[in-house]
Coordinates of C-alpha atoms in Angstrom, one line a residue:
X18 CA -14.7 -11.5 14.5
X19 CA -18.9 -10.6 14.4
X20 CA -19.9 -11.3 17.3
X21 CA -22.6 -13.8 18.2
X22 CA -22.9 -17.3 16.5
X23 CA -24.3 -16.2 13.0
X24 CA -22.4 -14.6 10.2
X25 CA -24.6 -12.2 9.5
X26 CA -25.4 -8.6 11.1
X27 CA -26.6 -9.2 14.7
X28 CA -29.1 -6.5 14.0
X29 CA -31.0 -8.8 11.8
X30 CA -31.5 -11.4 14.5
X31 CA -33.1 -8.6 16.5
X32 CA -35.4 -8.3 13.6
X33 CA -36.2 -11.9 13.1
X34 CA -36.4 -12.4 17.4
X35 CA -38.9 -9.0 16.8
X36 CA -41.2 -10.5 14.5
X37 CA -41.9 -13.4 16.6
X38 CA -42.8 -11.6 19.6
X39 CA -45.4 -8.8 17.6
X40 CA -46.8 -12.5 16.6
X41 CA -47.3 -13.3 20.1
X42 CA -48.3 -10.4 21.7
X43 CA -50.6 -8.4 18.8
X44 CA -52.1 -11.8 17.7
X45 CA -53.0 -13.0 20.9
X46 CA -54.6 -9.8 22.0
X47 CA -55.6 -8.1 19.1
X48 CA -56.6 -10.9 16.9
X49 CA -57.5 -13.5 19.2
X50 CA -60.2 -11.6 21.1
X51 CA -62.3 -11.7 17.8
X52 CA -62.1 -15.1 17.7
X53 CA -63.4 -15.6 21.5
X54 CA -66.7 -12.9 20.8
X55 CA -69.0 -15.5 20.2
X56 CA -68.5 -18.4 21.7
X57 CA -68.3 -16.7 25.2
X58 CA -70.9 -14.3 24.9
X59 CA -73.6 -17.4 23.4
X60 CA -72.3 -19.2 26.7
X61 CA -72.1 -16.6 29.5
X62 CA -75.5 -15.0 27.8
X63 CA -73.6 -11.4 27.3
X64 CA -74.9 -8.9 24.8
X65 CA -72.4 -7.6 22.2
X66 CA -71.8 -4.1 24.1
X67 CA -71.1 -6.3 27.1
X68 CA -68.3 -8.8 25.8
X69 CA -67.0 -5.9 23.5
X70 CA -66.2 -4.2 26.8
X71 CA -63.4 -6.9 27.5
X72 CA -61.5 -5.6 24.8
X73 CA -62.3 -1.6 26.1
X74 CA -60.9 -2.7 29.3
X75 CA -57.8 -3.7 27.8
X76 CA -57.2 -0.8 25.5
X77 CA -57.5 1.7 29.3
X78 CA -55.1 -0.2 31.0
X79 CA -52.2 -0.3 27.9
X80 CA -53.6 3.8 28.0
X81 CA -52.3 3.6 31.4
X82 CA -49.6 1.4 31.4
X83 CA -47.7 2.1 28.2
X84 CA -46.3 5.7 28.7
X85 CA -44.7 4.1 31.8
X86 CA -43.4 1.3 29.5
X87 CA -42.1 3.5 26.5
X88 CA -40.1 5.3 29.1
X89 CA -38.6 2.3 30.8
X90 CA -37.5 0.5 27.2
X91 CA -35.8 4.0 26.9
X92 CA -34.0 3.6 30.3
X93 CA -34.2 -0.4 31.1
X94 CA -33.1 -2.9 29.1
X95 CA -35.6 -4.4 26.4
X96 CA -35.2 -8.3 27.4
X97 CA -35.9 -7.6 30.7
X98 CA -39.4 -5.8 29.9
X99 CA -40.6 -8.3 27.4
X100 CA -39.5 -11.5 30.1
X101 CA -42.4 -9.9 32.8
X102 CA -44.4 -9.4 29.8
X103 CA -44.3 -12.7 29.1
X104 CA -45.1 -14.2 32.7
X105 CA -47.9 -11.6 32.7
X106 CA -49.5 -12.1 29.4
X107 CA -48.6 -15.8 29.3
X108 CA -50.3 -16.1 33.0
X109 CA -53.4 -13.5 32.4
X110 CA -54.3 -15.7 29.1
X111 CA -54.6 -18.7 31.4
X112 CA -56.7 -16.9 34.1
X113 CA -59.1 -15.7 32.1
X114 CA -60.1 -19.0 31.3
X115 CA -61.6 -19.4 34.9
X116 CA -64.7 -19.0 36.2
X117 CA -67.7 -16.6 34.8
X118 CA -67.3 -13.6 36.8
X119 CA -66.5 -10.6 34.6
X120 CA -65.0 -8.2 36.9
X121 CA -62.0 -10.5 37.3
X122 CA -61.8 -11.1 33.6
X123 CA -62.0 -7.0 33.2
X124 CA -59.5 -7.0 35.9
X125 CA -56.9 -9.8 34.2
X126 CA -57.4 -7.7 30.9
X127 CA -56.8 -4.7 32.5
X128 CA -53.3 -4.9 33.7
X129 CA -51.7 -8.2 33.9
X130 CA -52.5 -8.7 30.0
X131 CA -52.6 -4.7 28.9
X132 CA -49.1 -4.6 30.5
X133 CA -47.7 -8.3 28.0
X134 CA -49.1 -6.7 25.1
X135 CA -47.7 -3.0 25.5
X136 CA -44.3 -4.6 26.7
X137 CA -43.8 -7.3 24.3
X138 CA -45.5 -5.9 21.4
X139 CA -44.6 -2.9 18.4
X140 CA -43.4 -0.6 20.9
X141 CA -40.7 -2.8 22.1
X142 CA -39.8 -4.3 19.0
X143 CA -39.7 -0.9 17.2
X144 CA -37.6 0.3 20.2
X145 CA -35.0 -2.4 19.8
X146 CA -35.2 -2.5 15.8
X147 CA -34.3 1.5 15.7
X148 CA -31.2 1.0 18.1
X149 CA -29.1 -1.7 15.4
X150 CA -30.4 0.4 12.3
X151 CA -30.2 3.9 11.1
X152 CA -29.7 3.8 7.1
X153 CA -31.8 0.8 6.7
X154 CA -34.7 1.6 9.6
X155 CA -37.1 1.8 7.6
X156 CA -36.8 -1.9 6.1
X157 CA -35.9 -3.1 9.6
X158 CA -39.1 -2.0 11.0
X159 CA -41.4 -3.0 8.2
X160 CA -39.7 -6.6 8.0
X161 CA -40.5 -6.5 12.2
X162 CA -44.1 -5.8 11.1
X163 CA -44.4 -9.2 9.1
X164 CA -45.0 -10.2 12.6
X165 CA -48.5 -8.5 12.6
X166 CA -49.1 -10.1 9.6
X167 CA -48.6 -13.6 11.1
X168 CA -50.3 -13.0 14.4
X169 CA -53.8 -12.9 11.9
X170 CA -52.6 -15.8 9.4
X171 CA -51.0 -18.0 12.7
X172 CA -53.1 -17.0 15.5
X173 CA -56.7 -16.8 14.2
X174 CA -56.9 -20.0 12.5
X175 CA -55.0 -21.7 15.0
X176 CA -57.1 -20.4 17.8
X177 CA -61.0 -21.1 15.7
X178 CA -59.9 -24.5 15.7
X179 CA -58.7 -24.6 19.2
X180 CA -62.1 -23.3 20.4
X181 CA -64.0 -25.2 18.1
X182 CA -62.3 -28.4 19.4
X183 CA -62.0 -27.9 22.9
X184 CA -64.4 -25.1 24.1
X185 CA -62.9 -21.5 24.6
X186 CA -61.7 -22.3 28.2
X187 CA -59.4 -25.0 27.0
X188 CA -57.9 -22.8 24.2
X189 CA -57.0 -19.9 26.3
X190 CA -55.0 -22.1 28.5
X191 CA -53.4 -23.4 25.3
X192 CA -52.3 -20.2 24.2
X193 CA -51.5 -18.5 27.0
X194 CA -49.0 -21.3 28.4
X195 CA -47.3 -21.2 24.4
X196 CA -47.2 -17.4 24.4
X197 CA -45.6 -17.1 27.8
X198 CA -43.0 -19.9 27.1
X199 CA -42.1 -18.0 23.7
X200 CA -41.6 -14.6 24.7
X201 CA -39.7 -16.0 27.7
X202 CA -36.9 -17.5 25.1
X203 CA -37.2 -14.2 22.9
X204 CA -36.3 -12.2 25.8
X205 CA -33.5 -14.8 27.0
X206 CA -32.0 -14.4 22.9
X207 CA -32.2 -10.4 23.0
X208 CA -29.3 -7.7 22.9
X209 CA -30.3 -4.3 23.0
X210 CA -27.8 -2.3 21.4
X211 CA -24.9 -2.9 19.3
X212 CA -21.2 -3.8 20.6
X213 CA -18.3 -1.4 20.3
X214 CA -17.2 -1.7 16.6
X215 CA -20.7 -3.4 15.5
X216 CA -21.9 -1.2 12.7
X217 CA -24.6 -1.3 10.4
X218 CA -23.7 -3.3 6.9
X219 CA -23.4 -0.2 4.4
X220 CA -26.7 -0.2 1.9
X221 CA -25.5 0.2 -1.9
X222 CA -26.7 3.3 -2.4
X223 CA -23.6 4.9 -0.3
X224 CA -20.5 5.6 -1.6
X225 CA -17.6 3.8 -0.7
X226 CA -16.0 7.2 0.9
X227 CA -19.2 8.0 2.9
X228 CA -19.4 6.5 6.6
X229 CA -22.2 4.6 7.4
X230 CA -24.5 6.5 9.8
X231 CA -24.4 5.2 13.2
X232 CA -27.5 5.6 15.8
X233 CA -25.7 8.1 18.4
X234 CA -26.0 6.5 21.9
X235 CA -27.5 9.3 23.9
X236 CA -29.8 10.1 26.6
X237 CA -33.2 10.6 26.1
X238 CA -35.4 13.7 25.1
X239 CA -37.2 15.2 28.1
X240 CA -41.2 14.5 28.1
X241 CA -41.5 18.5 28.3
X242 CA -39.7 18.5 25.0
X243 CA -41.5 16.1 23.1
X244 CA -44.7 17.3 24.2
X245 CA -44.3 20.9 23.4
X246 CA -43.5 20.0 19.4
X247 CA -47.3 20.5 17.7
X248 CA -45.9 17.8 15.3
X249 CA -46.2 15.3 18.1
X250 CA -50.1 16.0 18.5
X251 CA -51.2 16.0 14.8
X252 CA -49.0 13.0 13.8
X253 CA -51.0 11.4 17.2
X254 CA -54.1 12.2 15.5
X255 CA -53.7 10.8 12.5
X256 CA -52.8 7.6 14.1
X257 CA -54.9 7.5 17.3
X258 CA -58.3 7.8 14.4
X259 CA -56.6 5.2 12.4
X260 CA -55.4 2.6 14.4
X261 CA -59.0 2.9 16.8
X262 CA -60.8 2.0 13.6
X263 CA -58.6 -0.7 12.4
X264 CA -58.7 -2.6 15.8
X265 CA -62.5 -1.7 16.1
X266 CA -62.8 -3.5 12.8
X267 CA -61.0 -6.4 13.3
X268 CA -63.0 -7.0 16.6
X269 CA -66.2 -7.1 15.1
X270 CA -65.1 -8.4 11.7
X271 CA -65.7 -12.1 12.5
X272 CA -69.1 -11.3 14.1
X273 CA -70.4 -9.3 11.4
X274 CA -69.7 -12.0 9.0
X275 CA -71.2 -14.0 11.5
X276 CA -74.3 -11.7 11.2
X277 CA -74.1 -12.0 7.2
X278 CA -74.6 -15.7 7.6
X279 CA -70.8 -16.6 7.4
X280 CA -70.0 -19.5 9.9
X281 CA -67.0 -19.3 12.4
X282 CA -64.1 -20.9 10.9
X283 CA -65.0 -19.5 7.4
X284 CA -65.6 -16.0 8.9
X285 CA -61.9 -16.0 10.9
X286 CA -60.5 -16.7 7.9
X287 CA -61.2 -12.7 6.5
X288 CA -58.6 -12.1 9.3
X289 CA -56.1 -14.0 7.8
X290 CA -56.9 -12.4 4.6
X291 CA -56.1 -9.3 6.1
X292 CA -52.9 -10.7 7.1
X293 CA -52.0 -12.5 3.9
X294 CA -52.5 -10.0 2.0
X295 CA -50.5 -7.5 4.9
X296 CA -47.5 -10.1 3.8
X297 CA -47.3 -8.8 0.1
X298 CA -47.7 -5.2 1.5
X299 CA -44.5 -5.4 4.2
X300 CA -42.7 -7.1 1.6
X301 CA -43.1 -3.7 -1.2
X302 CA -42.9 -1.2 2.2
X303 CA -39.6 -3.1 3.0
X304 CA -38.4 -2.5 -0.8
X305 CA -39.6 1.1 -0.6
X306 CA -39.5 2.6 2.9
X307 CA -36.4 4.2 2.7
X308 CA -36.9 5.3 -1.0
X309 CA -40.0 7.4 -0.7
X310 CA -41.1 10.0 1.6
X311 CA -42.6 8.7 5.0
X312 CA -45.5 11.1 5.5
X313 CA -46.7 10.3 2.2
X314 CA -47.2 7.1 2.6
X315 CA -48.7 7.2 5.7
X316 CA -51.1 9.8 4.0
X317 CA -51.7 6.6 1.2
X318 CA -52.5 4.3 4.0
X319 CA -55.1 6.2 5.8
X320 CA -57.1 6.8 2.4
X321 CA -57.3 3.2 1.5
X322 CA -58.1 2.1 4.8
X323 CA -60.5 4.6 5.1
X324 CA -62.1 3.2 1.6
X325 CA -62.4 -0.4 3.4
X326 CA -64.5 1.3 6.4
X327 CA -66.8 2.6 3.9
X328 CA -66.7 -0.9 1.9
X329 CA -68.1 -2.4 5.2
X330 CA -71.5 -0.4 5.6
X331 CA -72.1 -2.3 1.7
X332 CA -74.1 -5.4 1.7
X333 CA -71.3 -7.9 1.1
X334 CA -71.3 -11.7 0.4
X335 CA -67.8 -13.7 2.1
X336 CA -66.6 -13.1 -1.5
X337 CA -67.0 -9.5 -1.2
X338 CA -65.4 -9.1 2.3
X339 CA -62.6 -11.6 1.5
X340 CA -61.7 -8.6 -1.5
X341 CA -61.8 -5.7 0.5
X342 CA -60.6 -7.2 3.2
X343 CA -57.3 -8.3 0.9
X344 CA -56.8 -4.4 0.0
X345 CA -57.3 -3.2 3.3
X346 CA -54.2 -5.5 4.2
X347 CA -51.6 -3.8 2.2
X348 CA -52.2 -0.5 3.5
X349 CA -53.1 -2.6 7.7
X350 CA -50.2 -3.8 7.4
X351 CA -47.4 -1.3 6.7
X352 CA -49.6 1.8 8.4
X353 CA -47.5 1.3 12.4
X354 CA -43.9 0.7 10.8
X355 CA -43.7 3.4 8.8
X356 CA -45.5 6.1 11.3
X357 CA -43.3 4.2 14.0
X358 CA -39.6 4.9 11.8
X359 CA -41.3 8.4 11.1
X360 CA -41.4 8.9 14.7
X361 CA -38.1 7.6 15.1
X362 CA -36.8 10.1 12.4
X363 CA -38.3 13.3 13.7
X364 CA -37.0 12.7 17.6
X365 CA -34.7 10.3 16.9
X366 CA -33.7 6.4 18.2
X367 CA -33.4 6.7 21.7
X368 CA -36.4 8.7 22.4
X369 CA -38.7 6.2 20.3
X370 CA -39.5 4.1 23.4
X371 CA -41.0 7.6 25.4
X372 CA -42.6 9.1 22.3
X373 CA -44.5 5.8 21.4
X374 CA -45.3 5.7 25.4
X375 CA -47.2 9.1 25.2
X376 CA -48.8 8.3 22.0
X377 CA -50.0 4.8 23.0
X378 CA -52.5 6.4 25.8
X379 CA -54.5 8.4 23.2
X380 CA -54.5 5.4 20.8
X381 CA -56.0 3.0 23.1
X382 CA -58.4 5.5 24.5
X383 CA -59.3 6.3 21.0
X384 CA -59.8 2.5 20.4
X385 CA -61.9 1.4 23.2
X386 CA -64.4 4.4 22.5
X387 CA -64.1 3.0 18.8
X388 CA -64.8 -0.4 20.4
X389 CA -67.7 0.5 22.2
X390 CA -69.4 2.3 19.7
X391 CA -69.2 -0.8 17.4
X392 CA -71.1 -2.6 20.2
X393 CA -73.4 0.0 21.2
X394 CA -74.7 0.7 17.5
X395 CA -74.6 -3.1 16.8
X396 CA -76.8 -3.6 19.7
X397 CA -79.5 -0.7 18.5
X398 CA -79.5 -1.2 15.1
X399 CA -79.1 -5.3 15.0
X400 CA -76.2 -4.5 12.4
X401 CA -73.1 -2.6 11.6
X402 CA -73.4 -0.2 8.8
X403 CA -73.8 3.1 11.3
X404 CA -70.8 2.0 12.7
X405 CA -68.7 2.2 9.8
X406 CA -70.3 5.4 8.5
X407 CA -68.7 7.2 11.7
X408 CA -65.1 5.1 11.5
X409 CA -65.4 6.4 7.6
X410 CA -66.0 9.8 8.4
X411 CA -63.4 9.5 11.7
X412 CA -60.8 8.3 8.8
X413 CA -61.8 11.4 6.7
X414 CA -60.3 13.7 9.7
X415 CA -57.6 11.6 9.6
X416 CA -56.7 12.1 6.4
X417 CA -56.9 16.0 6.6
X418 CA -54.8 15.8 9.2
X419 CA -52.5 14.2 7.1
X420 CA -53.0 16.4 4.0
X421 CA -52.1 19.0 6.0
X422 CA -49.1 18.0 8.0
X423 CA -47.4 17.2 4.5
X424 CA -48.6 21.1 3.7
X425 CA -46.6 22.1 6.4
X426 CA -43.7 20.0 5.6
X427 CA -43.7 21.4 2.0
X428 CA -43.7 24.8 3.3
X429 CA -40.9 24.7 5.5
X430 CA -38.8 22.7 2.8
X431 CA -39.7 25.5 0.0
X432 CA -39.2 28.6 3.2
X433 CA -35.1 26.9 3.6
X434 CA -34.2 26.5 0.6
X435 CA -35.1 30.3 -0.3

């Protein structure tokens, strides 16, 4: 008998149970904060450097928190770090909505909600996908990623109405006491690894002699070990420039629209763009991400993203940013799965949780620097074009980086088979 109630691969429910807590987590963080930039810095009188520093905040304490994390999804079971996550994300959402001091903000964004969104977010849903699929990884993780998709088209709507209804206060107690309560219930329905005799359904494209390959249920790779591999520092390159600029542009997104004449609940609406349109991308990547080779399309998601940064420093009306905004989504959208089952790949399953840990640090340091700049050139120039001059030119590294790793790659395929 399968077990559990449904008739289907229990590996799938994981999937489904992971989409709904990236929602949570990635668009209460991620995309939410855009949404709150205005409305509290016009009432608390902040300057755009200042309430962009929130978010920096943030990003140092997941740098801090996460590689402890990553290592304890390796060694702890998932649930049980996604319920605290819950409590403290769920709780720190709610807090924040008291008072107008700023260190305690800084201090709530710090760790209580740096630690919900690094526990309860890609990591840990990436972690639990890659332990219920090997053949079919790939699609597992980039059907988890719809979740990112539906924290933009869910969240930021939602949340821009919420404000503009009942103030920002109000909504943060809102969403905090539904995020908390949700990820509480995802963490109660969660099973971290397969049953004795649970296997992965075999794809078509095995033959009927071949076994289906099974993730291997063993120990961890040492830090020492993952640390010394010079693949490990070029791929966290590539994804430390990449991701710092996408979250740096969906953070000032809403206000440079905002800037362009482009009222609130219109202006959100180019984040849910971004996520719409993410939709159609996860639904090819999960189609073709075990078909086509990994680095490569990583390599095609860095150049088109890096074409919307440059896009952004153009003059464009809200018809204009709702197009570019739409192709940056594809290539948003599938960018963290396919790195993330690239990662898993290279140092396999059960080492995913520690590797993303170790990686996470230089993406969110990356991030809040990316994040400050926007505010600090905003503030100078009274616009944002300087600022995506540098994230195009950051993206350009990125994409050598890239370039060349798939160099390598070539070169050591061509150097065994001769």
């Amino acid at each position: 008998m399968r077990p559990g109630p449904f008739p289907w691969y229990r590996g799938w429910t994981m999937v489904g149970l992971g989409i709904v807590m990236v929602m949570m987590s990635v668009g209460s963080v991620l995309y939410g904060y855009s949404i709150y930039v205005t409305p509290v810095s016009e009432e608390l009188g902040l300057s755009r450097e200042t309430i962009n520093s929130g978010i920096v905040f943030q990003h140092l304490g997941t740098a801090l928190l996460t590689p402890m994390i990553g290592r304890m999804l390796d060694k702890v079971k998932v649930s049980t770090i996604v319920a605290i996550s819950g409590i403290c994300m769920g709780g720190g959402l709610m807090a924040l909505s008291i008072g107008d001091a700023l260190w305690p903000k800084a201090a709530l964004l710090f760790f209580p909600i740096s630690f919900g969104f690094s526990g309860a977010g890609s990591i840990a849903s990436y972690v639990l996908v890659s332990r219920w699929f090997k053949v079919n990884r790939g699609r597992a993780m980039a059907i988890v990623a719809f979740g990112q998709s539906g924290g933009s088209v869910v969240f930021a709507p939602v949340v821009a109405q919420l404000v503009a209804a009942f103030g920002w206060r109000e909504a943060l107690v809102y969403q905090g006491a539904f995020v908390g309560i949700a990820l509480l219930l995802i963490a109660w329905g969660m099973v971290d690894r397969p049953v004795e005799g649970e296997t992965e359904p075999k794809p078509k494209s095995l033959d009927e002699s071949e076994p289906v390959p099974q993730v291997p249920d063993e120990p961890p790779l040492p830090l020492k070990q993952i640390i010394a591999n010079p693949t490990f520092w070029v791929l966290a390159g590539i994804v430390a420039l990449t991701l710092a600029v996408v979250q740096a542009t969906v953070v000032s997104l809403v206000p440079l629209a905002n800037g362009r004449g482009i009222d609130l609940v219109q202006a959100s609406t180019l984040i849910s763009m971004i996520g719409v349109s993410g939709l159609l991308g996860k639904f090819a990547l999960a189609i073709i991400a075990d078909r086509f080779d990994r680095m490569k399309l990583v390599t095609f998601g860095v150049a088109v993203i890096m074409a919307f940064a440059f896009s952004l420093t153009l003059e464009l009306g809200y018809w204009g940013l709702a197009i570019s905004c739409s192709l940056a989504g594809l290539a948003i959208a599938g960018f963290w799965p396919v790195y993330s089952a690239l990662l898993a790949d290279i140092f396999g399953a059960n080492s995913l949780g520690s590797v993303e840990g170790l990686v996470a640090p230089i993406i969110s340091l990356t991030s809040a620097g990316a994040i400050y700049l926007a505010g600090v050139t905003f503030d100078v120039n009274g616009d944002y074009r300087l600022t995506f001059l540098i994230f195009g030119a950051a993206l350009g590294v990125a994409l050598l980086l890239s370039l060349s790793l798939q160099f390598m790659q070539y070169r050591r395929a061509r150097t065994a088979k001769s």
